[in-house]
mmCIF file with all atom_site columns, C-alpha atoms in Angstrom:
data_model
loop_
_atom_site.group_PDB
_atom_site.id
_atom_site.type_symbol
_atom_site.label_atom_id
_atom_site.label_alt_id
_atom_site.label_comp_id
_atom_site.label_asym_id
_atom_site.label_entity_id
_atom_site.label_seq_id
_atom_site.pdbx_PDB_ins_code
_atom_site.Cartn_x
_atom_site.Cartn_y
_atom_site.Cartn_z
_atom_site.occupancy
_atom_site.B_iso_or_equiv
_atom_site.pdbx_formal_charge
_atom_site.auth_seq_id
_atom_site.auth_comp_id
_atom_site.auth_asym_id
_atom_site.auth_atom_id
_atom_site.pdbx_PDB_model_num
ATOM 1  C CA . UNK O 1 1  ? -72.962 -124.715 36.602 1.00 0.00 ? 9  UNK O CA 1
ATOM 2  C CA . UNK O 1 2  ? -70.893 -126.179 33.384 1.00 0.00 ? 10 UNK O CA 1
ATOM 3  C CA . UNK O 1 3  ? -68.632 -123.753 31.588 1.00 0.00 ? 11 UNK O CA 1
ATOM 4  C CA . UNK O 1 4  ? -70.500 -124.422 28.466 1.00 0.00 ? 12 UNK O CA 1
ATOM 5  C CA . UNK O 1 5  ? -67.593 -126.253 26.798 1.00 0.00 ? 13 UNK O CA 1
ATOM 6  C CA . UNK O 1 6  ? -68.163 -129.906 25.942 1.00 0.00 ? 14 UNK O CA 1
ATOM 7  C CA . UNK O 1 7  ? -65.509 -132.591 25.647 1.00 0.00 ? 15 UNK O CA 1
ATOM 8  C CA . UNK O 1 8  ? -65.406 -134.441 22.950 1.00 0.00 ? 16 UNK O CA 1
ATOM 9  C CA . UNK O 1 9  ? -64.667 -138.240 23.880 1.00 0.00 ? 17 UNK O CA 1
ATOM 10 C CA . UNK O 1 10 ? -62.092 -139.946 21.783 1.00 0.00 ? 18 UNK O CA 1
ATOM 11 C CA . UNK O 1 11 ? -63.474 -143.225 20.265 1.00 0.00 ? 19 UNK O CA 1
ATOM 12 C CA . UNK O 1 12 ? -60.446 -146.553 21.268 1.00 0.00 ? 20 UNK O CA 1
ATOM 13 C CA . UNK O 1 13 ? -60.605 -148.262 18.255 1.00 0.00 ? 21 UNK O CA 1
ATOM 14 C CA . UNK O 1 14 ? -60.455 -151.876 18.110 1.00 0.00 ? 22 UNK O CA 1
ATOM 15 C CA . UNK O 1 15 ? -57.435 -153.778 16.928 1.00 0.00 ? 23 UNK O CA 1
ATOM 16 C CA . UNK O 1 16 ? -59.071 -155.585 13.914 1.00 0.00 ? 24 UNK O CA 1
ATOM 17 C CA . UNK O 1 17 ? -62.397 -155.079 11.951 1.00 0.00 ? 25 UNK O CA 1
ATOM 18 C CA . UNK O 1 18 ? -65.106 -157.448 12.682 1.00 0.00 ? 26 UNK O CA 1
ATOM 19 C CA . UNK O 1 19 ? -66.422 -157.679 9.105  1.00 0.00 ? 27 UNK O CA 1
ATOM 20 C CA . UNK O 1 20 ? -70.377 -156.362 10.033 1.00 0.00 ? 28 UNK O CA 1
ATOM 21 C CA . UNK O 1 21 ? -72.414 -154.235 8.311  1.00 0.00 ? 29 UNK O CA 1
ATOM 22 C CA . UNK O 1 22 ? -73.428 -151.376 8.844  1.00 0.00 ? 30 UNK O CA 1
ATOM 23 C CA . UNK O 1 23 ? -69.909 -150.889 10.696 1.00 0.00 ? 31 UNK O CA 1
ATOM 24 C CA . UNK O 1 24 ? -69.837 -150.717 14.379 1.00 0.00 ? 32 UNK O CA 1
ATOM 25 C CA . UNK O 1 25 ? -68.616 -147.467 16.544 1.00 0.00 ? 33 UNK O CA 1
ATOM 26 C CA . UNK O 1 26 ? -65.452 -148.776 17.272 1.00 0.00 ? 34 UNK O CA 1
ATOM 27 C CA . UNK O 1 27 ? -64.499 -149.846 13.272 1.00 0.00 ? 35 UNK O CA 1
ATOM 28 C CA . UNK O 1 28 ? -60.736 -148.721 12.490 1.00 0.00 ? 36 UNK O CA 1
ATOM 29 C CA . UNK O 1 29 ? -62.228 -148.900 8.827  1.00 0.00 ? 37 UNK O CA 1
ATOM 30 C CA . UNK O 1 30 ? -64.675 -146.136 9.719  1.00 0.00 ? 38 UNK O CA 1
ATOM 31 C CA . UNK O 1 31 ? -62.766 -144.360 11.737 1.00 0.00 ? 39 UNK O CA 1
ATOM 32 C CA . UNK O 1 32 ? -60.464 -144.036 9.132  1.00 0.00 ? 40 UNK O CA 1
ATOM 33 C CA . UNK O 1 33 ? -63.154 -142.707 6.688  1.00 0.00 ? 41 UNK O CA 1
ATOM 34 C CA . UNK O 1 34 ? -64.298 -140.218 8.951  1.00 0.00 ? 42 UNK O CA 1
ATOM 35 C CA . UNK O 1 35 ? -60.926 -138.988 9.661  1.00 0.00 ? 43 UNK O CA 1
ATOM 36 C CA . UNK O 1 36 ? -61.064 -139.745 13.016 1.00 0.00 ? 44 UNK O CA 1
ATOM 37 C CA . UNK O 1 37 ? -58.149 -142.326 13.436 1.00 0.00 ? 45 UNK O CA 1
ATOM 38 C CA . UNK O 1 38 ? -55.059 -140.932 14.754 1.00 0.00 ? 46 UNK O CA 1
ATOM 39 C CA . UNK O 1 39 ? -52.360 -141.688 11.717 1.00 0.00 ? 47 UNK O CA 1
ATOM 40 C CA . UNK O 1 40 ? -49.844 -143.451 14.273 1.00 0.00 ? 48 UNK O CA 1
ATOM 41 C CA . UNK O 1 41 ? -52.553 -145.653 15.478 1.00 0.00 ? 49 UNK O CA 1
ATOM 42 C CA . UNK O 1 42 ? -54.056 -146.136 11.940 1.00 0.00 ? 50 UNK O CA 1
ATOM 43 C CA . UNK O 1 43 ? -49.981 -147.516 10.764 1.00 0.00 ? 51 UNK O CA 1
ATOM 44 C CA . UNK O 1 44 ? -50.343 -150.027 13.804 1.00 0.00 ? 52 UNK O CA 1
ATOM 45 C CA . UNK O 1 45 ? -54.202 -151.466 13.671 1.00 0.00 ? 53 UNK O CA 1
ATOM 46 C CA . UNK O 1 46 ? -53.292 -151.513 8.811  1.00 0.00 ? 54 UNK O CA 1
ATOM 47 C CA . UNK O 1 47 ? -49.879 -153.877 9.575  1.00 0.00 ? 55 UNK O CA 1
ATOM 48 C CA . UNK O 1 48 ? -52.187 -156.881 9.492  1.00 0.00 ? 56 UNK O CA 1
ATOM 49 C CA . UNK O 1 49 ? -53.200 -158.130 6.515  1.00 0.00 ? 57 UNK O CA 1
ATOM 50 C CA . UNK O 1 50 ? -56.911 -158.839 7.475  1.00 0.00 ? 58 UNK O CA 1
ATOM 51 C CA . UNK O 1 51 ? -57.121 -155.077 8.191  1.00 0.00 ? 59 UNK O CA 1
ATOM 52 C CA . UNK O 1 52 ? -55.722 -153.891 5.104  1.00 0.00 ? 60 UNK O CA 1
ATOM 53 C CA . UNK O 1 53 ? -57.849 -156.252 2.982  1.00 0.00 ? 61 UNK O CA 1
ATOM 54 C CA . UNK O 1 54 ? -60.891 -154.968 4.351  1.00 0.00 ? 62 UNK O CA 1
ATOM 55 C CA . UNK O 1 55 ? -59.591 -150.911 4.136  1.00 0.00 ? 63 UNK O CA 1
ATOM 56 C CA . UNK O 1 56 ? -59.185 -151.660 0.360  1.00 0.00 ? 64 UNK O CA 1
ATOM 57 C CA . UNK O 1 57 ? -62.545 -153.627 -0.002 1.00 0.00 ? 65 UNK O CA 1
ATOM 58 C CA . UNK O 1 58 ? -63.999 -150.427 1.345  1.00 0.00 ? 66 UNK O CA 1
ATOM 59 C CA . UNK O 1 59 ? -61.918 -148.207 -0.993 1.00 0.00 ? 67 UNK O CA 1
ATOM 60 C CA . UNK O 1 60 ? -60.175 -146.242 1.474  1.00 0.00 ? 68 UNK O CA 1
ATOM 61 C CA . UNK O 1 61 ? -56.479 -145.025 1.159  1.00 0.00 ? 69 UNK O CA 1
ATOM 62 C CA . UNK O 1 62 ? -54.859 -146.153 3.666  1.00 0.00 ? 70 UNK O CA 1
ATOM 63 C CA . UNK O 1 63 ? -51.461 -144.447 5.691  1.00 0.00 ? 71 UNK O CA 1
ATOM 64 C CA . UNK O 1 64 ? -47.984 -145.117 4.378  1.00 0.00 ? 72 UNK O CA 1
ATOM 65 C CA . UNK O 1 65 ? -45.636 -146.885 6.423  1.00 0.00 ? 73 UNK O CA 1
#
């Protein structure tokens, strides 16, 4: 018998956006929009530029550091 609880899996993100629409699963960019990047892992995967190009393409505000 399950105690009724479910776990919610945590979605790895990948390490650079691939660019597709509609955005895969694994997008930082929507992960991001749907508040479900962690902010020390959202400061790592924005560093690159090719990443923060595409946050701001997508209008998002991205974390400070």
């Amino acid at each position: 018998m399950s105690s009724g609880k479910k776990k919610s899996k945590r979605v790895k993100p990948k390490k650079s956006c691939c660019k597709s629409k509609p955005r895969c699963k694994r997008c930082p960019i929507r992960l991001l929009a749907e508040g479900r990047l962690d902010p020390a892992d959202a400061k790592k995967i924005f560093a690159k530029d090719r990443n923060r190009k595409q946050a701001k393409k997508a209008k998002l505000a991205l974390p400070e550091g």
